[in-house]
Coordinates of C-alpha atoms in Angstrom, one line a residue:
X83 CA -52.9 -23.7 -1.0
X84 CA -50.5 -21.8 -3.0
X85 CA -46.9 -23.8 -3.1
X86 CA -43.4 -23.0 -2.2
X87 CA -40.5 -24.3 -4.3
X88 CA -36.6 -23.9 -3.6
X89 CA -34.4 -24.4 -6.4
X90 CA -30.6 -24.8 -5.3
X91 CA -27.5 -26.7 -6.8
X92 CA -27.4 -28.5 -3.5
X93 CA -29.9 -29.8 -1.1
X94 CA -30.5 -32.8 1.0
X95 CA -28.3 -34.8 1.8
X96 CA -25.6 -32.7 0.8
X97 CA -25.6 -31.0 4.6
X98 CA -22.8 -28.0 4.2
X99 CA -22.9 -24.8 3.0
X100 CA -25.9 -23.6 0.9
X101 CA -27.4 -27.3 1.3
X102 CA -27.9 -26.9 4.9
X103 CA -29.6 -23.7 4.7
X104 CA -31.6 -25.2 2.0
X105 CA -32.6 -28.0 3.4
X106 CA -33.4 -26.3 6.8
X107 CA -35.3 -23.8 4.6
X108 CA -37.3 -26.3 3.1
X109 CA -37.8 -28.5 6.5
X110 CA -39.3 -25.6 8.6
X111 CA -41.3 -24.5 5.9
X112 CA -43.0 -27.8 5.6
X113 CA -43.7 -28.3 8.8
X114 CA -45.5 -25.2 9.1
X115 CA -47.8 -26.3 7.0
X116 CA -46.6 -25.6 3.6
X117 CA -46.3 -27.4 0.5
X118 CA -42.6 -27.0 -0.7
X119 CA -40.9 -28.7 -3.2
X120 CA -37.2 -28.1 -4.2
X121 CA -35.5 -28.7 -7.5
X122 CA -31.8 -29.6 -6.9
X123 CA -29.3 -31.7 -8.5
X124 CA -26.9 -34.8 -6.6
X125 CA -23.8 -32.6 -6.5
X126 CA -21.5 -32.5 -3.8
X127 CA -19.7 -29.4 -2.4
X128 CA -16.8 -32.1 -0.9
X129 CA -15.9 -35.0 -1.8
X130 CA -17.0 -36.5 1.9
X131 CA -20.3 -35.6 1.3
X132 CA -23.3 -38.1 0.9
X133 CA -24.7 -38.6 -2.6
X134 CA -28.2 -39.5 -3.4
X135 CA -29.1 -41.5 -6.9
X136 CA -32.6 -41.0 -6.2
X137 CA -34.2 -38.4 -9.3
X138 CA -37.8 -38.3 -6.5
X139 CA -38.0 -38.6 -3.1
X140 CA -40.2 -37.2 0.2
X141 CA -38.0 -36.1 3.2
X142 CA -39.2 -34.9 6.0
X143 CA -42.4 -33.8 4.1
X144 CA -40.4 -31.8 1.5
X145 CA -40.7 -33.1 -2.3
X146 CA -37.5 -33.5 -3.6
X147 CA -36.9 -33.3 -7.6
X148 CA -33.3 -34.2 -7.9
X149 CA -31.0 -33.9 -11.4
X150 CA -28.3 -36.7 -11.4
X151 CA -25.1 -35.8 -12.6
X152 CA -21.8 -37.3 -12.5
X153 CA -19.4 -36.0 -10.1
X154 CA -16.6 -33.7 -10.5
X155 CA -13.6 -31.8 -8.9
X156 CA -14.1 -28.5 -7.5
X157 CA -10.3 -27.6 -8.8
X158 CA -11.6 -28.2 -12.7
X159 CA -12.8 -24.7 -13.3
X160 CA -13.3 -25.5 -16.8
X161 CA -15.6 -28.7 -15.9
X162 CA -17.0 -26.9 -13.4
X163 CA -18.0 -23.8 -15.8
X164 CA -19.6 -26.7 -18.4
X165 CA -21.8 -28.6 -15.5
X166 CA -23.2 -24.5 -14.0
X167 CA -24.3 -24.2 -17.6
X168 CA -26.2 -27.8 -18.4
X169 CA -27.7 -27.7 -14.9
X170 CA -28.9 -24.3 -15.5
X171 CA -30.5 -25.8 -18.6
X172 CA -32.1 -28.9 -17.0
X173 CA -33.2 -27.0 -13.8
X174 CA -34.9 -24.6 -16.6
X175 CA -36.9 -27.9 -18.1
X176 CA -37.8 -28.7 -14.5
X177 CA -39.3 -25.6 -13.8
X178 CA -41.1 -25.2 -16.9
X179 CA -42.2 -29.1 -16.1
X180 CA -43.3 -28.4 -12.7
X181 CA -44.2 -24.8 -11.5
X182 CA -47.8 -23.2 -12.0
X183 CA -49.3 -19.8 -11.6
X184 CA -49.2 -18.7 -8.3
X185 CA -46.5 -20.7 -7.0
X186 CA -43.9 -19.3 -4.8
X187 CA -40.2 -19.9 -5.6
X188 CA -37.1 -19.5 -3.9
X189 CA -34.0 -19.1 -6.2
X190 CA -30.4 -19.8 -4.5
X191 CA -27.5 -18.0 -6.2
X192 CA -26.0 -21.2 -7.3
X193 CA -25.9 -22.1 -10.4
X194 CA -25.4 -18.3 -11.2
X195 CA -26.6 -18.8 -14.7
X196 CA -30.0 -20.5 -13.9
X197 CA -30.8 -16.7 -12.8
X198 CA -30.9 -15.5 -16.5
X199 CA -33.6 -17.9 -17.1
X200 CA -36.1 -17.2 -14.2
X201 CA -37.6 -14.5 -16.1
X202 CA -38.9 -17.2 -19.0
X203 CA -40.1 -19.3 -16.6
X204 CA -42.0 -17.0 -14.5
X205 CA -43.5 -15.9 -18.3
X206 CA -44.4 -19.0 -19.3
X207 CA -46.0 -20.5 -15.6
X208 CA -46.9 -17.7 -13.7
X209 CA -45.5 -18.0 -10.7
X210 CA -43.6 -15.5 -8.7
X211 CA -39.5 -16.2 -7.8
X212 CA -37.3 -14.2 -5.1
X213 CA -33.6 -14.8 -5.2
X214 CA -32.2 -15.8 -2.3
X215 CA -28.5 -14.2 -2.7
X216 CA -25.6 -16.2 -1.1
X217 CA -23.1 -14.9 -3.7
X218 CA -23.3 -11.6 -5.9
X219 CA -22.2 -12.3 -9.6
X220 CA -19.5 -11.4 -11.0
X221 CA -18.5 -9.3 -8.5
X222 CA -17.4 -12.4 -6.5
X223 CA -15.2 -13.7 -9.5
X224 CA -13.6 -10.3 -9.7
X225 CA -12.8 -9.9 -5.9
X226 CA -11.6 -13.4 -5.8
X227 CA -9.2 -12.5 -9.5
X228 CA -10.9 -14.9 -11.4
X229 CA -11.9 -12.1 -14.1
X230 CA -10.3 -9.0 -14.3
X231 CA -13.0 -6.2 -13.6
X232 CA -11.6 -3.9 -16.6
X233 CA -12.0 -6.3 -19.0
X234 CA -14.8 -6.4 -21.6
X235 CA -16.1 -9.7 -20.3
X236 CA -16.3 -8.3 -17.3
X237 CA -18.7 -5.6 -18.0
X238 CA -20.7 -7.9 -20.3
X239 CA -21.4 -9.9 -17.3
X240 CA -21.7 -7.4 -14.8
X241 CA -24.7 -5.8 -17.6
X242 CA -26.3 -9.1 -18.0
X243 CA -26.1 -10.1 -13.6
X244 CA -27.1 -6.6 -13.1
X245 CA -30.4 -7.4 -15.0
X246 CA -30.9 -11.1 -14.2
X247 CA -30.8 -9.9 -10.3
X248 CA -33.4 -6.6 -11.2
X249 CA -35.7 -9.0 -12.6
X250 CA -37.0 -10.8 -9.5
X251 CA -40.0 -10.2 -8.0
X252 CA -37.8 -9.7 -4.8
X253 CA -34.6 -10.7 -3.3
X254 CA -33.3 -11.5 0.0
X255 CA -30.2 -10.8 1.6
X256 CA -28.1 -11.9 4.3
X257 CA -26.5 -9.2 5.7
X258 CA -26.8 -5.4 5.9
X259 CA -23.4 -4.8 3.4
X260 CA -24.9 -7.2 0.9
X261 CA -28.2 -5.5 0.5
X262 CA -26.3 -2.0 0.3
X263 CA -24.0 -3.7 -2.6
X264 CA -27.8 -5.5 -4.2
X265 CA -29.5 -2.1 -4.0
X266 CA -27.0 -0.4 -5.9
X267 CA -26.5 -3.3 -8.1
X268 CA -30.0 -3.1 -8.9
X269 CA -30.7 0.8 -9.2
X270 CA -33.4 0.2 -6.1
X271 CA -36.0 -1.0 -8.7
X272 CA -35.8 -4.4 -6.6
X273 CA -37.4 -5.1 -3.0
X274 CA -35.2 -6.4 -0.6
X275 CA -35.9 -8.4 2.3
X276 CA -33.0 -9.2 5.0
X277 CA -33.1 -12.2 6.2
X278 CA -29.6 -13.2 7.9
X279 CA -28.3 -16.4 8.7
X280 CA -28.6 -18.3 11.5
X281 CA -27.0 -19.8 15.1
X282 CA -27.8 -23.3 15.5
X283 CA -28.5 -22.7 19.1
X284 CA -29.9 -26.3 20.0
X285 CA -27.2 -28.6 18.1
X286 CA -24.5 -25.9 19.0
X287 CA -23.7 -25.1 22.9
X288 CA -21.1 -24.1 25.0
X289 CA -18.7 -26.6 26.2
X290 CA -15.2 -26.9 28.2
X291 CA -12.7 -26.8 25.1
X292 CA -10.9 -29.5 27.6
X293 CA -13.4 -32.1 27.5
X294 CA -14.1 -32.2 23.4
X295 CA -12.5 -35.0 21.4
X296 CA -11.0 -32.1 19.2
X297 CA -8.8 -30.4 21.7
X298 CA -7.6 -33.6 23.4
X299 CA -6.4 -34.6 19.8
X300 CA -4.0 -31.3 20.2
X301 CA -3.7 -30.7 23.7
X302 CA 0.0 -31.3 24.0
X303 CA 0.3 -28.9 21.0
X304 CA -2.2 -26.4 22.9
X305 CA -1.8 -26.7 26.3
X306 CA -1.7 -23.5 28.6
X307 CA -2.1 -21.7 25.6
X308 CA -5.0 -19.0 24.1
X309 CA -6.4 -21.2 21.4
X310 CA -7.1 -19.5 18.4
X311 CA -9.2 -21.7 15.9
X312 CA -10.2 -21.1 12.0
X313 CA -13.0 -23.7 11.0
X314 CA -14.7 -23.8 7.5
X315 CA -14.1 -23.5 4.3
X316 CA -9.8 -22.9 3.4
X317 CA -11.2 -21.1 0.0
X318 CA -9.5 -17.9 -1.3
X319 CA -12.1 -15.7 -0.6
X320 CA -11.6 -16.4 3.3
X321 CA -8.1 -14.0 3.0
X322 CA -6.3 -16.8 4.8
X323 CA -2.6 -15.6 3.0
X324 CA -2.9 -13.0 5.1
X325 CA -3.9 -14.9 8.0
X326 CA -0.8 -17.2 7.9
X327 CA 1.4 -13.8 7.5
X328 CA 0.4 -12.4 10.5
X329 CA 0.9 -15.6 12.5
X330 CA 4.3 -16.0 10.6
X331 CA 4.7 -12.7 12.8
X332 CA 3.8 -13.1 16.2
X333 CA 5.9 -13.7 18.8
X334 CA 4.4 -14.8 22.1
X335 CA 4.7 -18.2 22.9
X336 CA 1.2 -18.2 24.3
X337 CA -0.8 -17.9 21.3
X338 CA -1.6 -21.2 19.1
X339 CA -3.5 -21.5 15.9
X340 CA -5.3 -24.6 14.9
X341 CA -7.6 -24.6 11.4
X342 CA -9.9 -27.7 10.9
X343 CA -11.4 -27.8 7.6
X344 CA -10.8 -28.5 3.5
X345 CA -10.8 -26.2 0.3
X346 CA -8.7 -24.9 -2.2
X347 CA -6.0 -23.8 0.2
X348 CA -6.0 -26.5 2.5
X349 CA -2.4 -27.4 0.2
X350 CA -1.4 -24.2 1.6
X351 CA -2.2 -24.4 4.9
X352 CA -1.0 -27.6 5.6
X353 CA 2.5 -26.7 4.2
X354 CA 2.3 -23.6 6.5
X355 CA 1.7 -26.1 9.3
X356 CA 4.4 -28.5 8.8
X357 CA 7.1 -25.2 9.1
X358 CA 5.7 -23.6 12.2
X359 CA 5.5 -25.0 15.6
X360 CA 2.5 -22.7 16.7
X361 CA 0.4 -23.9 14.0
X362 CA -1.8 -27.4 13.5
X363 CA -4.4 -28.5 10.4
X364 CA -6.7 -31.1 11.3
X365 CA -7.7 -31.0 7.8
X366 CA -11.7 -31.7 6.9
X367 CA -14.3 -32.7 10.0
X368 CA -18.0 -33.6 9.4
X369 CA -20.1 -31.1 10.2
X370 CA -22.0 -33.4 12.6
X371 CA -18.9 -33.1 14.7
X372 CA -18.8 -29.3 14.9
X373 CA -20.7 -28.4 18.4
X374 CA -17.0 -30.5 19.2
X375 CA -14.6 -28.7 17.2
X376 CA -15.8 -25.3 17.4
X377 CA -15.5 -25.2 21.4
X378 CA -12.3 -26.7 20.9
X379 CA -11.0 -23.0 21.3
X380 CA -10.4 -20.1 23.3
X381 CA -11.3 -17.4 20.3
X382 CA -13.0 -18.2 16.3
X383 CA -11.1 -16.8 13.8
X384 CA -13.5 -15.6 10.4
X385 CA -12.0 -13.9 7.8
X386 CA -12.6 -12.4 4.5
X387 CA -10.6 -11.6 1.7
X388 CA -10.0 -7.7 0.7
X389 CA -12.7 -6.6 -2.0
X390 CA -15.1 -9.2 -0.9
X391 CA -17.5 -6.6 1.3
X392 CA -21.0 -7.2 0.7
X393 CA -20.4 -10.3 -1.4
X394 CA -20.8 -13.1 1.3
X395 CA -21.2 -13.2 5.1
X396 CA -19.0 -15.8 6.8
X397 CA -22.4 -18.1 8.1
X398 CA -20.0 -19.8 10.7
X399 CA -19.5 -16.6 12.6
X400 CA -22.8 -17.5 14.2
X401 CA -22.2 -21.0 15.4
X402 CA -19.4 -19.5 16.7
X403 CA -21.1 -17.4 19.2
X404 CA -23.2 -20.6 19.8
X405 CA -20.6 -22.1 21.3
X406 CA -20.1 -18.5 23.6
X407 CA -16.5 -17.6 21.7
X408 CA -15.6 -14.1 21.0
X409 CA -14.4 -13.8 17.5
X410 CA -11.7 -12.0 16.3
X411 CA -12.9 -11.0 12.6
X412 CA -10.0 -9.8 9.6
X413 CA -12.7 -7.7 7.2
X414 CA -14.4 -5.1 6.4
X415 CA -15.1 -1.9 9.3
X416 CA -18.9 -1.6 7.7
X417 CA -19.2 -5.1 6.8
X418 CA -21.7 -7.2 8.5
X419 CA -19.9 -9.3 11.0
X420 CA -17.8 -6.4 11.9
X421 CA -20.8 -4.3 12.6
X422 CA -22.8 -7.2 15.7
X423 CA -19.4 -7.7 16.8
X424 CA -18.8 -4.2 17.8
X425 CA -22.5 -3.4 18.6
X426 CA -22.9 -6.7 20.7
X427 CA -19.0 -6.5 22.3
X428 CA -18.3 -10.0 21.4
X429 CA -14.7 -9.9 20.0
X430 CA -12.3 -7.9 17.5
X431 CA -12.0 -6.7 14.1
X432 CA -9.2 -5.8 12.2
X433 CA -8.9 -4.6 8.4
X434 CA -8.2 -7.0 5.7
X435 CA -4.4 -6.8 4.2
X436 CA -2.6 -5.8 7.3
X437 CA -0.8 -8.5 9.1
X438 CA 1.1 -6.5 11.3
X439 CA -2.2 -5.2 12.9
X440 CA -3.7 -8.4 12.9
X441 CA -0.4 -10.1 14.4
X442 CA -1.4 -6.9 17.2
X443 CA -4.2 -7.9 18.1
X444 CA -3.7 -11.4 18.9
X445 CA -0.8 -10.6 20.8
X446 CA -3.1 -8.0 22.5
X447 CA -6.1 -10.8 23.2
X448 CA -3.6 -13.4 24.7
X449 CA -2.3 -10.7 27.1
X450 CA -6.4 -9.4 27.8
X451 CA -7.3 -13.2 28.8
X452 CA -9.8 -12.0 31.0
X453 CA -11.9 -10.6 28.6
X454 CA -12.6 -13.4 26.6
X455 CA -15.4 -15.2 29.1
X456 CA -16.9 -11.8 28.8
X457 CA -17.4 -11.8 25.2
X458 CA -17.8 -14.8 24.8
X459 CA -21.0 -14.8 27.2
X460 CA -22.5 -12.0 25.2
X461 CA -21.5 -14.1 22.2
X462 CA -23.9 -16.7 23.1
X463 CA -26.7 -14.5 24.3
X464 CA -26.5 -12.6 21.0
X465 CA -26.7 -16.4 19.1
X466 CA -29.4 -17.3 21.3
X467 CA -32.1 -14.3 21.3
X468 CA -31.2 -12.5 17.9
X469 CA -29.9 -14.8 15.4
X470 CA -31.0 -18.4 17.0
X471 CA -31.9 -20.7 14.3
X472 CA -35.9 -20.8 15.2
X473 CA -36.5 -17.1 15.0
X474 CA -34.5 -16.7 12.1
X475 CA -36.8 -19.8 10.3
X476 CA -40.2 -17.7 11.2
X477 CA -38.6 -14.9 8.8
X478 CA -39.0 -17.2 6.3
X479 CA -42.6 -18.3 6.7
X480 CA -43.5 -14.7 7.5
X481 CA -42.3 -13.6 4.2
X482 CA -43.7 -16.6 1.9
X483 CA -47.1 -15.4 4.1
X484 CA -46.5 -12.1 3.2
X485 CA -45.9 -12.6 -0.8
X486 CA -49.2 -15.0 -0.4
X487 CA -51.7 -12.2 0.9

C-alpha cells in the first residue's frame, strides 16, 4: 500500500488553526484505511496550547514524527524568521530520512521555506508532494506591510515562491479566489484541486445564545440587544482597525459588539473595549468551548484585511453557519466567503476600508431583526449538506485515491 505523509509546523495536540485541519486530515485518512504519517514539530500557535515532548508517537493510528524545539513568542519576528528557517532544514533531513518512492505527501504552507526544498526531496526519494495552500507567499507579507511589494526583496521572493509553488506535483486550494490568485501565480503549469474548509457540523450546533455560559457571562452588557460577535484570531490580516472604526460610529443603542479571542491586536482591542460602553473582549477561549461561544450571538462577524483577497479564507466562517448565524462579512465582493454568502442568502457583505458602510449595515441588520432566523437557518443547512466536516474529509481520500491510480 502506497503511504500518505502530512508535513505541517503544527499538528497534534496543537488543536487550532492549521493543526486542526492537520490533524483531522490525518485522522480521517487513517481510518479509511490509510497509512499516514505526519512530520511536524512541538510548536505552539498560542501560548495556551498543549505541548508534546514526545520526538514518536501513534495517535489515533496516525504516525507521528515530531521535531522538538524550544518555544518562542509569536511577537519576535526576528526569532520567529530564525526557527521557519532551521525547521525547514530539519523537516528536510526527516523527509530525506523517511519518505520512499511512491509515497504520497501533503505539504502545508507553514514553514513557507520548507517549500523550496520539496523539489530535492522528491529527487532524491521519489515520492510525489501536493501543497496544501493555507497562505500564499509573499504576497501575504506584502498585504499584511510586512515587505514592501516594490522593493527588490520583494520581487526576489515573489521569483523564488512563484517557482517553489510551480514545482509541485499539484496543489490544493481552499477557496475559489485563492486558486484564481495560485493559477496566475503559477502561469497554469500547476493542477489545482479545491478542496475548501470545513463546518464542524457534529461538535458545532445551534443553540439558544441565552442558555450558553458565554452569553450569561455578558448578559447585563448584552441584554435586549442584536449581538454581534468576532471570534478568532485578533491578527492584522483580519482588518479589525477598521472594524473598531465603524463601531466607533454607530449610533443605535441596540447594537453590541463582543470579540472572544487572542493575537497580535488583542492590545488593541481591549483598549478599544475599556473606552466604549457597546463593546466587551473576553480575550482567548479554548477551542473546545466554541459550539458555546459562537452561539453566544445574534450575527458572526469575519473580516479580512484590504489586499488580502485570495490569500486566506476566514475557516471560522463555517462553524459559524454551524451554529445557524448569518454573518455579516467586511471583504472582498469576488472573494470566497462573500460569494456562499450571497449565493446561499445567509448574511451581508460589505467592502474592506469603509467604515461608514460597514457602521450601515449594522445599523441596517438591527433594525431588519426579523431576517436574521432566516439566514441563519439557511446558514446551517448550507454547513450541514455542502461544507459539513464528513463530506469535505471524503475530498481528501478521493484525491490521495486519485493520485494513487
Amino acid at each position: 500500500m502506497a503511504r500518505t505523509w502530512i508535513i505541517s509546523e503544527y499538528c497534534y495536540p496543537v488543536v487550532v488553526t492549521t493543526g486542526y485541519y492537520v490533524t483531522e486530515i490525518a485522522e480521517f485518512l487513517a481510518a479509511k484505511g490509510l497509512d499516514v504519517s505526519v512530520i511536524t514539530s512541538n510548536n505552539t500557535y498560542y501560548d495556551s496550547d498543549e505541548s508534546s515532548k514526545l520526538k514518536y508517537e501513534e495517535h489515533k493510528g496516525v504516525k507521528i514524527y515530531r521535531k522538538l524545539h524550544r518555544q518562542i513568542s509569536k511577537n519576535d519576528n526576528k526569532k520567529r524568521v530564525v526557527r521557519f528557517i532551521t525547521l525547514s532544514f530539519s523537516f528536510f533531513w526527516m523527509s530525506l530520512r523517511h519518505l520512499k518512492k511512491g509515497d504520497q505527501v501533503i505539504v502545508l504552507t507553514n514553514p513557507a521555506f520548507f517549500m523550496l526544498f520539496m523539489p530535492v526531496v522528491r529527487f532524491f526519494t521519489g515520492c510525489k508532494y501536493h501543497i496544501l495552500v493555507h497562505d500564499i507567499f509573499p504576497e501575504n507579507l506584502s498585504s499584511l506591510g510586512k515587505v514592501n511589494q516594490n522593493s527588490g526583496f520583494y520581487k526576489l521572493l515573489k521569483r523564488v515562491f512563484d517557482k517553489a509553488y510551480s514545482k509541485a506535483d499539484s496543489l490544493i486550494s481552499i477557496g475559489n479566489d485563492m486558486t484564481n490568485v495560485l493559477t496566475a501565480k503559477v502561469k497554469g503549469k500547476t493542477p489545482i484541486s479545491l478542496i475548501p474548509n470545513w463546518a464542524d457540523v457534529e461538535e458545532v450546533k445551534p443553540q439558544k445564545k441565552e442558555d450558553t455560559e458565554t452569553y450569561k457571562k455578558v448578559k447585563n452588557f448584552a441584554d435586549g440587544c442584536v449581538l454581534f460577535q468576532f471570534a478568532g484570531n485578533l491578527g492584522k490580516a483580519q482588518g479589525l482597525d477598521n472594524l473598531m472604526d465603524a463601531i466607533d460610529k454607530v449610533e443605535t443603542d441596540d447594537a453590541r459588539f463582543l470579540f472572544v479571542g487572542a493575537g497580535a491586536k488583542l492590545d488593541d482591542v481591549n483598549k478599544f473595549a475599556e473606552k466604549h460602553e457597546n463593546t466587551h473582549s473576553l480575550g482567548f477561549v479554548s477551542r473546545s468551548q466554541q459550539n458555546d461561544f459562537l452561539n453566544a450571538c445574534d450575527v458572526g462577524i469575519v473580516t479580512l484585511a484590504d489586499g488580502m483577497y485570495g490569500l486566506g479564507v476566514p475557516s471560522k466562517s463555517y462553524n459559524i453557519m454551524a451554529t445557524g448565524r448569518p454573518i455579516l462579512y467586511v471583504g472582498e465582493e469576488d472573494s470566497e466567503v462573500a460569494m456562499f454568502i450571497k449565493k446561499y442568502d445567509i448574511g451581508w457583505v460589505v467592502k474592506p476600508k469603509d467604515p461608514q458602510a460597514l457602521k450601515n449595515q449594522i445599523e441596517a441588520i438591527v433594525n431588519e431583526h426579523d431576517t436574521l432566523q432566516l439566514k441563519g437557518i439557511n446558514a446551517r443547512e448550507v454547513a450541514e449538506k455542502v461544507y459539513g466536516k464528513n463530506v469535505i474529509l471524503e475530498k481528501y481520500y478521493q484525491f490521495i485515491k486519485k493520485q494513487n491510480g
